[in-house]
Amino acid sequence: MVQGHDRRYHAGAALTGPRDVELTPAGLRAILVPIADDLGDRLGETVHLWLRNGPLLRLLWGLPGSTSDAVAHDRWTTIPAHATASGRALLARLPNRRVDDIHVAGLPPWRATRVSSLRSLKRRLSVVRQHGFETTFEEGIQGASGAALCVCDPWGRPVAGIGVAVPSSRFSRNDLPRYHEALEAAREDAEREIGRVTGGPDTTGSAVVR
């Protein structure tokens, strides 16, 4: 309990719980870029940070890989969420009714994505929810494949997608455990730091919103 200016006692932060805080894109960038930089150093590949805006993803930050054939880090700034690993990882954290609302006008057209209808998208999202991890093979970006996870805030809201992009010519399923491990570590660091900045509870590894 704390005493207010009126000399009455009121429930303090320990009783009322943390405030429900929403981070701005600038705030998210300040938190996530150092973590994405560490991820890029660990894997040597291009790392993208994405924010969802309706059915689209917008690039928050791109960090180039260290190899001569690295995927471009800043060429694509807007892309349909359903056509990317990061986008599907973000959408998978939402209940299907929200996915329906987001795509009330249908899926935005895109090139070679294997997800071509809302029905197939929701089937794919059910798989992502089971694994908490998504991959893409030349769907969102020609010549690029990769893997991604969703970063959530302390209240369970999906706030950003973090993904690693690899040239398809050397992308191998045998490398997926390594990508997954590195991405999970980055996600845990990101969610812990978001919790610290917002004063929210530590919810790293929280359950999927269904």
PDB file of C-alpha atoms in Angstrom:
ATOM      1  CA  MET A   1       0.000   0.000   0.000  1.00  0.00           C
ATOM      2  CA  VAL A   2       1.123   3.571  -0.653  1.00  0.00           C
ATOM      3  CA  GLN A   3      -0.102   6.855   0.869  1.00  0.00           C
ATOM      4  CA  GLY A   4      -1.360   9.414  -1.622  1.00  0.00           C
ATOM      5  CA  HIS A   5      -1.470  13.212  -1.447  1.00  0.00           C
ATOM      6  CA  ASP A   6      -4.939  12.930   0.115  1.00  0.00           C
ATOM      7  CA  ARG A   7      -3.344  10.994   3.040  1.00  0.00           C
ATOM      8  CA  ARG A   8      -5.391   7.948   2.074  1.00  0.00           C
ATOM      9  CA  TYR A   9      -3.782   4.606   1.303  1.00  0.00           C
ATOM     10  CA  HIS A  10      -4.091   3.059  -2.147  1.00  0.00           C
ATOM     11  CA  ALA A  11      -2.916  -0.157  -3.760  1.00  0.00           C
ATOM     12  CA  GLY A  12       0.646   0.195  -5.026  1.00  0.00           C
ATOM     13  CA  ALA A  13       2.284  -1.257  -8.110  1.00  0.00           C
ATOM     14  CA  ALA A  14       2.860  -4.602  -6.416  1.00  0.00           C
ATOM     15  CA  LEU A  15      -0.907  -5.009  -6.016  1.00  0.00           C
ATOM     16  CA  THR A  16      -2.267  -3.307  -9.100  1.00  0.00           C
ATOM     17  CA  GLY A  17       0.239  -4.960 -11.448  1.00  0.00           C
ATOM     18  CA  PRO A  18       2.186  -3.404 -14.321  1.00  0.00           C
ATOM     19  CA  ARG A  19       0.669  -0.902 -16.690  1.00  0.00           C
ATOM     20  CA  ASP A  20      -0.324  -2.200 -20.130  1.00  0.00           C
ATOM     21  CA  VAL A  21       2.300  -0.391 -22.214  1.00  0.00           C
ATOM     22  CA  GLU A  22       2.600  -0.290 -26.003  1.00  0.00           C
ATOM     23  CA  LEU A  23       6.041   0.352 -27.453  1.00  0.00           C
ATOM     24  CA  THR A  24       6.496   2.662 -30.429  1.00  0.00           C
ATOM     25  CA  PRO A  25       8.440   1.479 -33.492  1.00  0.00           C
ATOM     26  CA  ALA A  26      11.345   3.636 -32.323  1.00  0.00           C
ATOM     27  CA  GLY A  27      11.199   2.028 -28.899  1.00  0.00           C
ATOM     28  CA  LEU A  28      11.140  -1.456 -30.392  1.00  0.00           C
ATOM     29  CA  ARG A  29      14.035  -0.585 -32.681  1.00  0.00           C
ATOM     30  CA  ALA A  30      16.130   0.564 -29.737  1.00  0.00           C
ATOM     31  CA  ILE A  31      15.507  -2.741 -27.961  1.00  0.00           C
ATOM     32  CA  LEU A  32      15.685  -5.165 -30.873  1.00  0.00           C
ATOM     33  CA  VAL A  33      18.511  -3.893 -33.082  1.00  0.00           C
ATOM     34  CA  PRO A  34      21.338  -4.784 -30.652  1.00  0.00           C
ATOM     35  CA  ILE A  35      19.819  -8.252 -30.217  1.00  0.00           C
ATOM     36  CA  ALA A  36      19.434  -8.686 -33.979  1.00  0.00           C
ATOM     37  CA  ASP A  37      23.036  -7.557 -34.413  1.00  0.00           C
ATOM     38  CA  ASP A  38      24.197 -10.282 -32.024  1.00  0.00           C
ATOM     39  CA  LEU A  39      22.073 -12.810 -33.924  1.00  0.00           C
ATOM     40  CA  GLY A  40      23.657 -11.761 -37.204  1.00  0.00           C
ATOM     41  CA  ASP A  41      27.134 -12.108 -35.717  1.00  0.00           C
ATOM     42  CA  ARG A  42      26.265 -15.577 -34.440  1.00  0.00           C
ATOM     43  CA  LEU A  43      24.880 -16.870 -37.748  1.00  0.00           C
ATOM     44  CA  GLY A  44      26.684 -14.697 -40.290  1.00  0.00           C
ATOM     45  CA  GLU A  45      23.428 -14.227 -42.212  1.00  0.00           C
ATOM     46  CA  THR A  46      21.078 -11.340 -42.946  1.00  0.00           C
ATOM     47  CA  VAL A  47      18.602 -10.572 -40.162  1.00  0.00           C
ATOM     48  CA  HIS A  48      15.294  -8.752 -40.657  1.00  0.00           C
ATOM     49  CA  LEU A  49      13.012  -7.205 -38.044  1.00  0.00           C
ATOM     50  CA  TRP A  50       9.399  -6.794 -39.164  1.00  0.00           C
ATOM     51  CA  LEU A  51       6.287  -5.086 -37.818  1.00  0.00           C
ATOM     52  CA  ARG A  52       2.794  -6.092 -38.930  1.00  0.00           C
ATOM     53  CA  ASN A  53       0.453  -3.438 -40.299  1.00  0.00           C
ATOM     54  CA  GLY A  54      -2.812  -5.123 -41.209  1.00  0.00           C
ATOM     55  CA  PRO A  55      -2.087  -7.923 -43.715  1.00  0.00           C
ATOM     56  CA  LEU A  56       1.341  -6.476 -44.545  1.00  0.00           C
ATOM     57  CA  LEU A  57       4.756  -6.506 -42.932  1.00  0.00           C
ATOM     58  CA  ARG A  58       6.844  -3.361 -42.800  1.00  0.00           C
ATOM     59  CA  LEU A  59      10.588  -3.518 -42.337  1.00  0.00           C
ATOM     60  CA  LEU A  60      11.694  -2.170 -38.974  1.00  0.00           C
ATOM     61  CA  TRP A  61      15.382  -2.902 -39.484  1.00  0.00           C
ATOM     62  CA  GLY A  62      17.632  -4.985 -41.704  1.00  0.00           C
ATOM     63  CA  LEU A  63      21.168  -6.101 -40.922  1.00  0.00           C
ATOM     64  CA  PRO A  64      23.317  -7.494 -43.758  1.00  0.00           C
ATOM     65  CA  GLY A  65      24.988 -10.868 -43.530  1.00  0.00           C
ATOM     66  CA  SER A  66      28.758 -11.190 -43.575  1.00  0.00           C
ATOM     67  CA  THR A  67      29.062 -13.331 -46.727  1.00  0.00           C
ATOM     68  CA  SER A  68      29.471 -12.069 -50.285  1.00  0.00           C
ATOM     69  CA  ASP A  69      26.209 -13.734 -51.337  1.00  0.00           C
ATOM     70  CA  ALA A  70      24.179 -12.501 -48.351  1.00  0.00           C
ATOM     71  CA  VAL A  71      20.497 -11.720 -48.892  1.00  0.00           C
ATOM     72  CA  ALA A  72      19.819  -7.989 -49.300  1.00  0.00           C
ATOM     73  CA  HIS A  73      18.971  -6.439 -45.954  1.00  0.00           C
ATOM     74  CA  ASP A  74      16.979  -3.389 -47.104  1.00  0.00           C
ATOM     75  CA  ARG A  75      15.598  -4.086 -50.578  1.00  0.00           C
ATOM     76  CA  TRP A  76      12.110  -5.119 -49.466  1.00  0.00           C
ATOM     77  CA  THR A  77      10.373  -2.740 -47.086  1.00  0.00           C
ATOM     78  CA  THR A  78       6.771  -3.970 -47.428  1.00  0.00           C
ATOM     79  CA  ILE A  79       5.643  -7.535 -48.043  1.00  0.00           C
ATOM     80  CA  PRO A  80       2.449  -9.571 -47.382  1.00  0.00           C
ATOM     81  CA  ALA A  81       2.583 -11.222 -43.972  1.00  0.00           C
ATOM     82  CA  HIS A  82       1.163 -14.522 -45.208  1.00  0.00           C
ATOM     83  CA  ALA A  83       4.046 -14.948 -47.678  1.00  0.00           C
ATOM     84  CA  THR A  84       6.880 -14.800 -45.136  1.00  0.00           C
ATOM     85  CA  ALA A  85       8.146 -16.778 -42.170  1.00  0.00           C
ATOM     86  CA  SER A  86       8.116 -13.699 -39.914  1.00  0.00           C
ATOM     87  CA  GLY A  87       4.609 -12.765 -40.999  1.00  0.00           C
ATOM     88  CA  ARG A  88       3.183 -16.198 -40.362  1.00  0.00           C
ATOM     89  CA  ALA A  89       4.991 -16.358 -37.013  1.00  0.00           C
ATOM     90  CA  LEU A  90       3.283 -13.081 -36.049  1.00  0.00           C
ATOM     91  CA  LEU A  91      -0.140 -14.150 -37.333  1.00  0.00           C
ATOM     92  CA  ALA A  92       0.111 -17.487 -35.535  1.00  0.00           C
ATOM     93  CA  ARG A  93       0.056 -15.661 -32.205  1.00  0.00           C
ATOM     94  CA  LEU A  94      -3.436 -14.349 -32.984  1.00  0.00           C
ATOM     95  CA  PRO A  95      -6.745 -16.234 -32.746  1.00  0.00           C
ATOM     96  CA  ASN A  96      -8.222 -17.280 -36.086  1.00  0.00           C
ATOM     97  CA  ARG A  97     -11.035 -14.742 -35.801  1.00  0.00           C
ATOM     98  CA  ARG A  98      -8.424 -11.955 -35.812  1.00  0.00           C
ATOM     99  CA  VAL A  99      -6.722 -13.542 -38.812  1.00  0.00           C
ATOM    100  CA  ASP A 100     -10.109 -13.464 -40.569  1.00  0.00           C
ATOM    101  CA  ASP A 101     -10.602  -9.795 -39.678  1.00  0.00           C
ATOM    102  CA  ILE A 102      -7.127  -8.848 -40.898  1.00  0.00           C
ATOM    103  CA  HIS A 103      -7.737 -10.537 -44.258  1.00  0.00           C
ATOM    104  CA  VAL A 104     -11.375  -9.559 -44.751  1.00  0.00           C
ATOM    105  CA  ALA A 105     -10.467  -8.393 -48.284  1.00  0.00           C
ATOM    106  CA  GLY A 106      -8.551 -11.594 -49.003  1.00  0.00           C
ATOM    107  CA  LEU A 107      -4.830 -12.290 -49.120  1.00  0.00           C
ATOM    108  CA  PRO A 108      -2.717  -9.617 -50.831  1.00  0.00           C
ATOM    109  CA  PRO A 109      -1.361 -11.071 -54.093  1.00  0.00           C
ATOM    110  CA  TRP A 110       2.263 -12.183 -54.094  1.00  0.00           C
ATOM    111  CA  ARG A 111       4.608 -14.339 -56.130  1.00  0.00           C
ATOM    112  CA  ALA A 112       5.367 -17.971 -55.291  1.00  0.00           C
ATOM    113  CA  THR A 113       3.950 -18.389 -51.804  1.00  0.00           C
ATOM    114  CA  ARG A 114       2.581 -21.822 -50.960  1.00  0.00           C
ATOM    115  CA  VAL A 115      -0.212 -20.106 -49.020  1.00  0.00           C
ATOM    116  CA  SER A 116      -2.805 -19.086 -51.602  1.00  0.00           C
ATOM    117  CA  SER A 117      -6.042 -18.821 -49.610  1.00  0.00           C
ATOM    118  CA  LEU A 118      -7.233 -17.878 -46.151  1.00  0.00           C
ATOM    119  CA  ARG A 119      -8.073 -21.520 -45.531  1.00  0.00           C
ATOM    120  CA  SER A 120      -4.553 -22.687 -46.388  1.00  0.00           C
ATOM    121  CA  LEU A 121      -3.115 -19.837 -44.297  1.00  0.00           C
ATOM    122  CA  LYS A 122      -5.017 -20.955 -41.210  1.00  0.00           C
ATOM    123  CA  ARG A 123      -3.921 -24.545 -41.773  1.00  0.00           C
ATOM    124  CA  ARG A 124      -0.327 -23.363 -41.919  1.00  0.00           C
ATOM    125  CA  LEU A 125      -0.733 -21.204 -38.816  1.00  0.00           C
ATOM    126  CA  SER A 126      -1.936 -24.221 -36.843  1.00  0.00           C
ATOM    127  CA  VAL A 127       1.396 -25.914 -37.638  1.00  0.00           C
ATOM    128  CA  VAL A 128       3.339 -22.800 -36.630  1.00  0.00           C
ATOM    129  CA  ARG A 129       1.456 -22.691 -33.320  1.00  0.00           C
ATOM    130  CA  GLN A 130       2.519 -26.250 -32.598  1.00  0.00           C
ATOM    131  CA  HIS A 131       6.193 -25.596 -33.312  1.00  0.00           C
ATOM    132  CA  GLY A 132       6.512 -21.888 -32.432  1.00  0.00           C
ATOM    133  CA  PHE A 133       8.814 -21.542 -35.413  1.00  0.00           C
ATOM    134  CA  GLU A 134       8.318 -20.928 -39.139  1.00  0.00           C
ATOM    135  CA  THR A 135      10.336 -21.379 -42.314  1.00  0.00           C
ATOM    136  CA  THR A 136      10.078 -20.134 -45.870  1.00  0.00           C
ATOM    137  CA  PHE A 137      11.558 -21.454 -49.102  1.00  0.00           C
ATOM    138  CA  GLU A 138      11.647 -18.780 -51.797  1.00  0.00           C
ATOM    139  CA  GLU A 139       8.153 -17.507 -51.025  1.00  0.00           C
ATOM    140  CA  GLY A 140       8.486 -13.905 -49.945  1.00  0.00           C
ATOM    141  CA  ILE A 141      11.754 -13.132 -51.696  1.00  0.00           C
ATOM    142  CA  GLN A 142      13.082 -14.787 -54.836  1.00  0.00           C
ATOM    143  CA  GLY A 143      16.382 -16.544 -54.212  1.00  0.00           C
ATOM    144  CA  ALA A 144      16.036 -16.308 -50.427  1.00  0.00           C
ATOM    145  CA  SER A 145      14.856 -18.764 -47.799  1.00  0.00           C
ATOM    146  CA  GLY A 146      14.897 -18.551 -44.048  1.00  0.00           C
ATOM    147  CA  ALA A 147      13.371 -19.015 -40.619  1.00  0.00           C
ATOM    148  CA  ALA A 148      11.660 -16.745 -38.113  1.00  0.00           C
ATOM    149  CA  LEU A 149      10.030 -16.384 -34.716  1.00  0.00           C
ATOM    150  CA  CYS A 150       7.597 -13.925 -33.167  1.00  0.00           C
ATOM    151  CA  VAL A 151       8.549 -11.596 -30.306  1.00  0.00           C
ATOM    152  CA  CYS A 152       5.737 -10.773 -27.852  1.00  0.00           C
ATOM    153  CA  ASP A 153       5.338  -8.122 -25.188  1.00  0.00           C
ATOM    154  CA  PRO A 154       4.660  -8.999 -21.522  1.00  0.00           C
ATOM    155  CA  TRP A 155       0.906  -9.011 -22.185  1.00  0.00           C
ATOM    156  CA  GLY A 156       1.202 -11.691 -24.857  1.00  0.00           C
ATOM    157  CA  ARG A 157       0.752  -9.392 -27.841  1.00  0.00           C
ATOM    158  CA  PRO A 158       2.863 -10.112 -30.931  1.00  0.00           C
ATOM    159  CA  VAL A 159       4.995  -7.026 -31.516  1.00  0.00           C
ATOM    160  CA  ALA A 160       7.681  -8.009 -34.035  1.00  0.00           C
ATOM    161  CA  GLY A 161       8.947 -10.779 -36.239  1.00  0.00           C
ATOM    162  CA  ILE A 162      12.631 -11.619 -36.198  1.00  0.00           C
ATOM    163  CA  GLY A 163      13.970 -13.697 -39.050  1.00  0.00           C
ATOM    164  CA  VAL A 164      17.166 -14.908 -40.625  1.00  0.00           C
ATOM    165  CA  ALA A 165      17.387 -14.823 -44.441  1.00  0.00           C
ATOM    166  CA  VAL A 166      19.720 -17.217 -46.275  1.00  0.00           C
ATOM    167  CA  PRO A 167      20.458 -17.590 -50.005  1.00  0.00           C
ATOM    168  CA  SER A 168      18.388 -20.541 -51.241  1.00  0.00           C
ATOM    169  CA  SER A 169      21.455 -21.982 -52.961  1.00  0.00           C
ATOM    170  CA  ARG A 170      22.917 -22.931 -49.581  1.00  0.00           C
ATOM    171  CA  PHE A 171      19.840 -23.127 -47.378  1.00  0.00           C
ATOM    172  CA  SER A 172      19.600 -26.612 -45.879  1.00  0.00           C
ATOM    173  CA  ARG A 173      17.048 -28.202 -43.586  1.00  0.00           C
ATOM    174  CA  ASN A 174      20.006 -29.665 -41.726  1.00  0.00           C
ATOM    175  CA  ASP A 175      20.785 -26.127 -40.548  1.00  0.00           C
ATOM    176  CA  LEU A 176      17.299 -25.490 -39.150  1.00  0.00           C
ATOM    177  CA  PRO A 177      18.128 -26.648 -35.594  1.00  0.00           C
ATOM    178  CA  ARG A 178      21.007 -24.146 -35.505  1.00  0.00           C
ATOM    179  CA  TYR A 179      18.793 -21.314 -36.780  1.00  0.00           C
ATOM    180  CA  HIS A 180      16.028 -22.274 -34.365  1.00  0.00           C
ATOM    181  CA  GLU A 181      18.351 -22.308 -31.364  1.00  0.00           C
ATOM    182  CA  ALA A 182      19.837 -18.913 -32.244  1.00  0.00           C
ATOM    183  CA  LEU A 183      16.421 -17.372 -32.891  1.00  0.00           C
ATOM    184  CA  GLU A 184      15.022 -18.735 -29.622  1.00  0.00           C
ATOM    185  CA  ALA A 185      17.906 -17.186 -27.704  1.00  0.00           C
ATOM    186  CA  ALA A 186      17.313 -13.858 -29.461  1.00  0.00           C
ATOM    187  CA  ARG A 187      13.584 -14.025 -28.727  1.00  0.00           C
ATOM    188  CA  GLU A 188      14.198 -14.701 -25.036  1.00  0.00           C
ATOM    189  CA  ASP A 189      16.602 -11.764 -24.816  1.00  0.00           C
ATOM    190  CA  ALA A 190      14.142  -9.507 -26.645  1.00  0.00           C
ATOM    191  CA  GLU A 191      11.135 -10.432 -24.512  1.00  0.00           C
ATOM    192  CA  ARG A 192      13.149 -10.079 -21.323  1.00  0.00           C
ATOM    193  CA  GLU A 193      14.336  -6.611 -22.351  1.00  0.00           C
ATOM    194  CA  ILE A 194      10.842  -5.542 -23.428  1.00  0.00           C
ATOM    195  CA  GLY A 195       9.570  -6.659 -20.030  1.00  0.00           C
ATOM    196  CA  ARG A 196      12.266  -4.640 -18.303  1.00  0.00           C
ATOM    197  CA  VAL A 197      11.538  -1.493 -20.320  1.00  0.00           C
ATOM    198  CA  THR A 198       7.763  -1.694 -19.938  1.00  0.00           C
ATOM    199  CA  GLY A 199       7.751  -2.915 -16.352  1.00  0.00           C
ATOM    200  CA  GLY A 200       5.689  -5.905 -17.409  1.00  0.00           C
ATOM    201  CA  PRO A 201       5.938  -9.472 -16.084  1.00  0.00           C
ATOM    202  CA  ASP A 202       8.541 -11.870 -17.470  1.00  0.00           C
ATOM    203  CA  THR A 203       6.578 -14.003 -19.944  1.00  0.00           C
ATOM    204  CA  THR A 204       9.344 -15.467 -22.096  1.00  0.00           C
ATOM    205  CA  GLY A 205       8.123 -18.671 -23.638  1.00  0.00           C
ATOM    206  CA  SER A 206       4.467 -17.806 -22.943  1.00  0.00           C
ATOM    207  CA  ALA A 207       1.682 -19.875 -24.445  1.00  0.00           C
ATOM    208  CA  VAL A 208       0.286 -19.177 -27.878  1.00  0.00           C
ATOM    209  CA  VAL A 209      -2.880 -17.086 -28.074  1.00  0.00           C
ATOM    210  CA  ARG A 210      -5.529 -19.272 -29.751  1.00  0.00           C
TER     211      ARG A 210
END
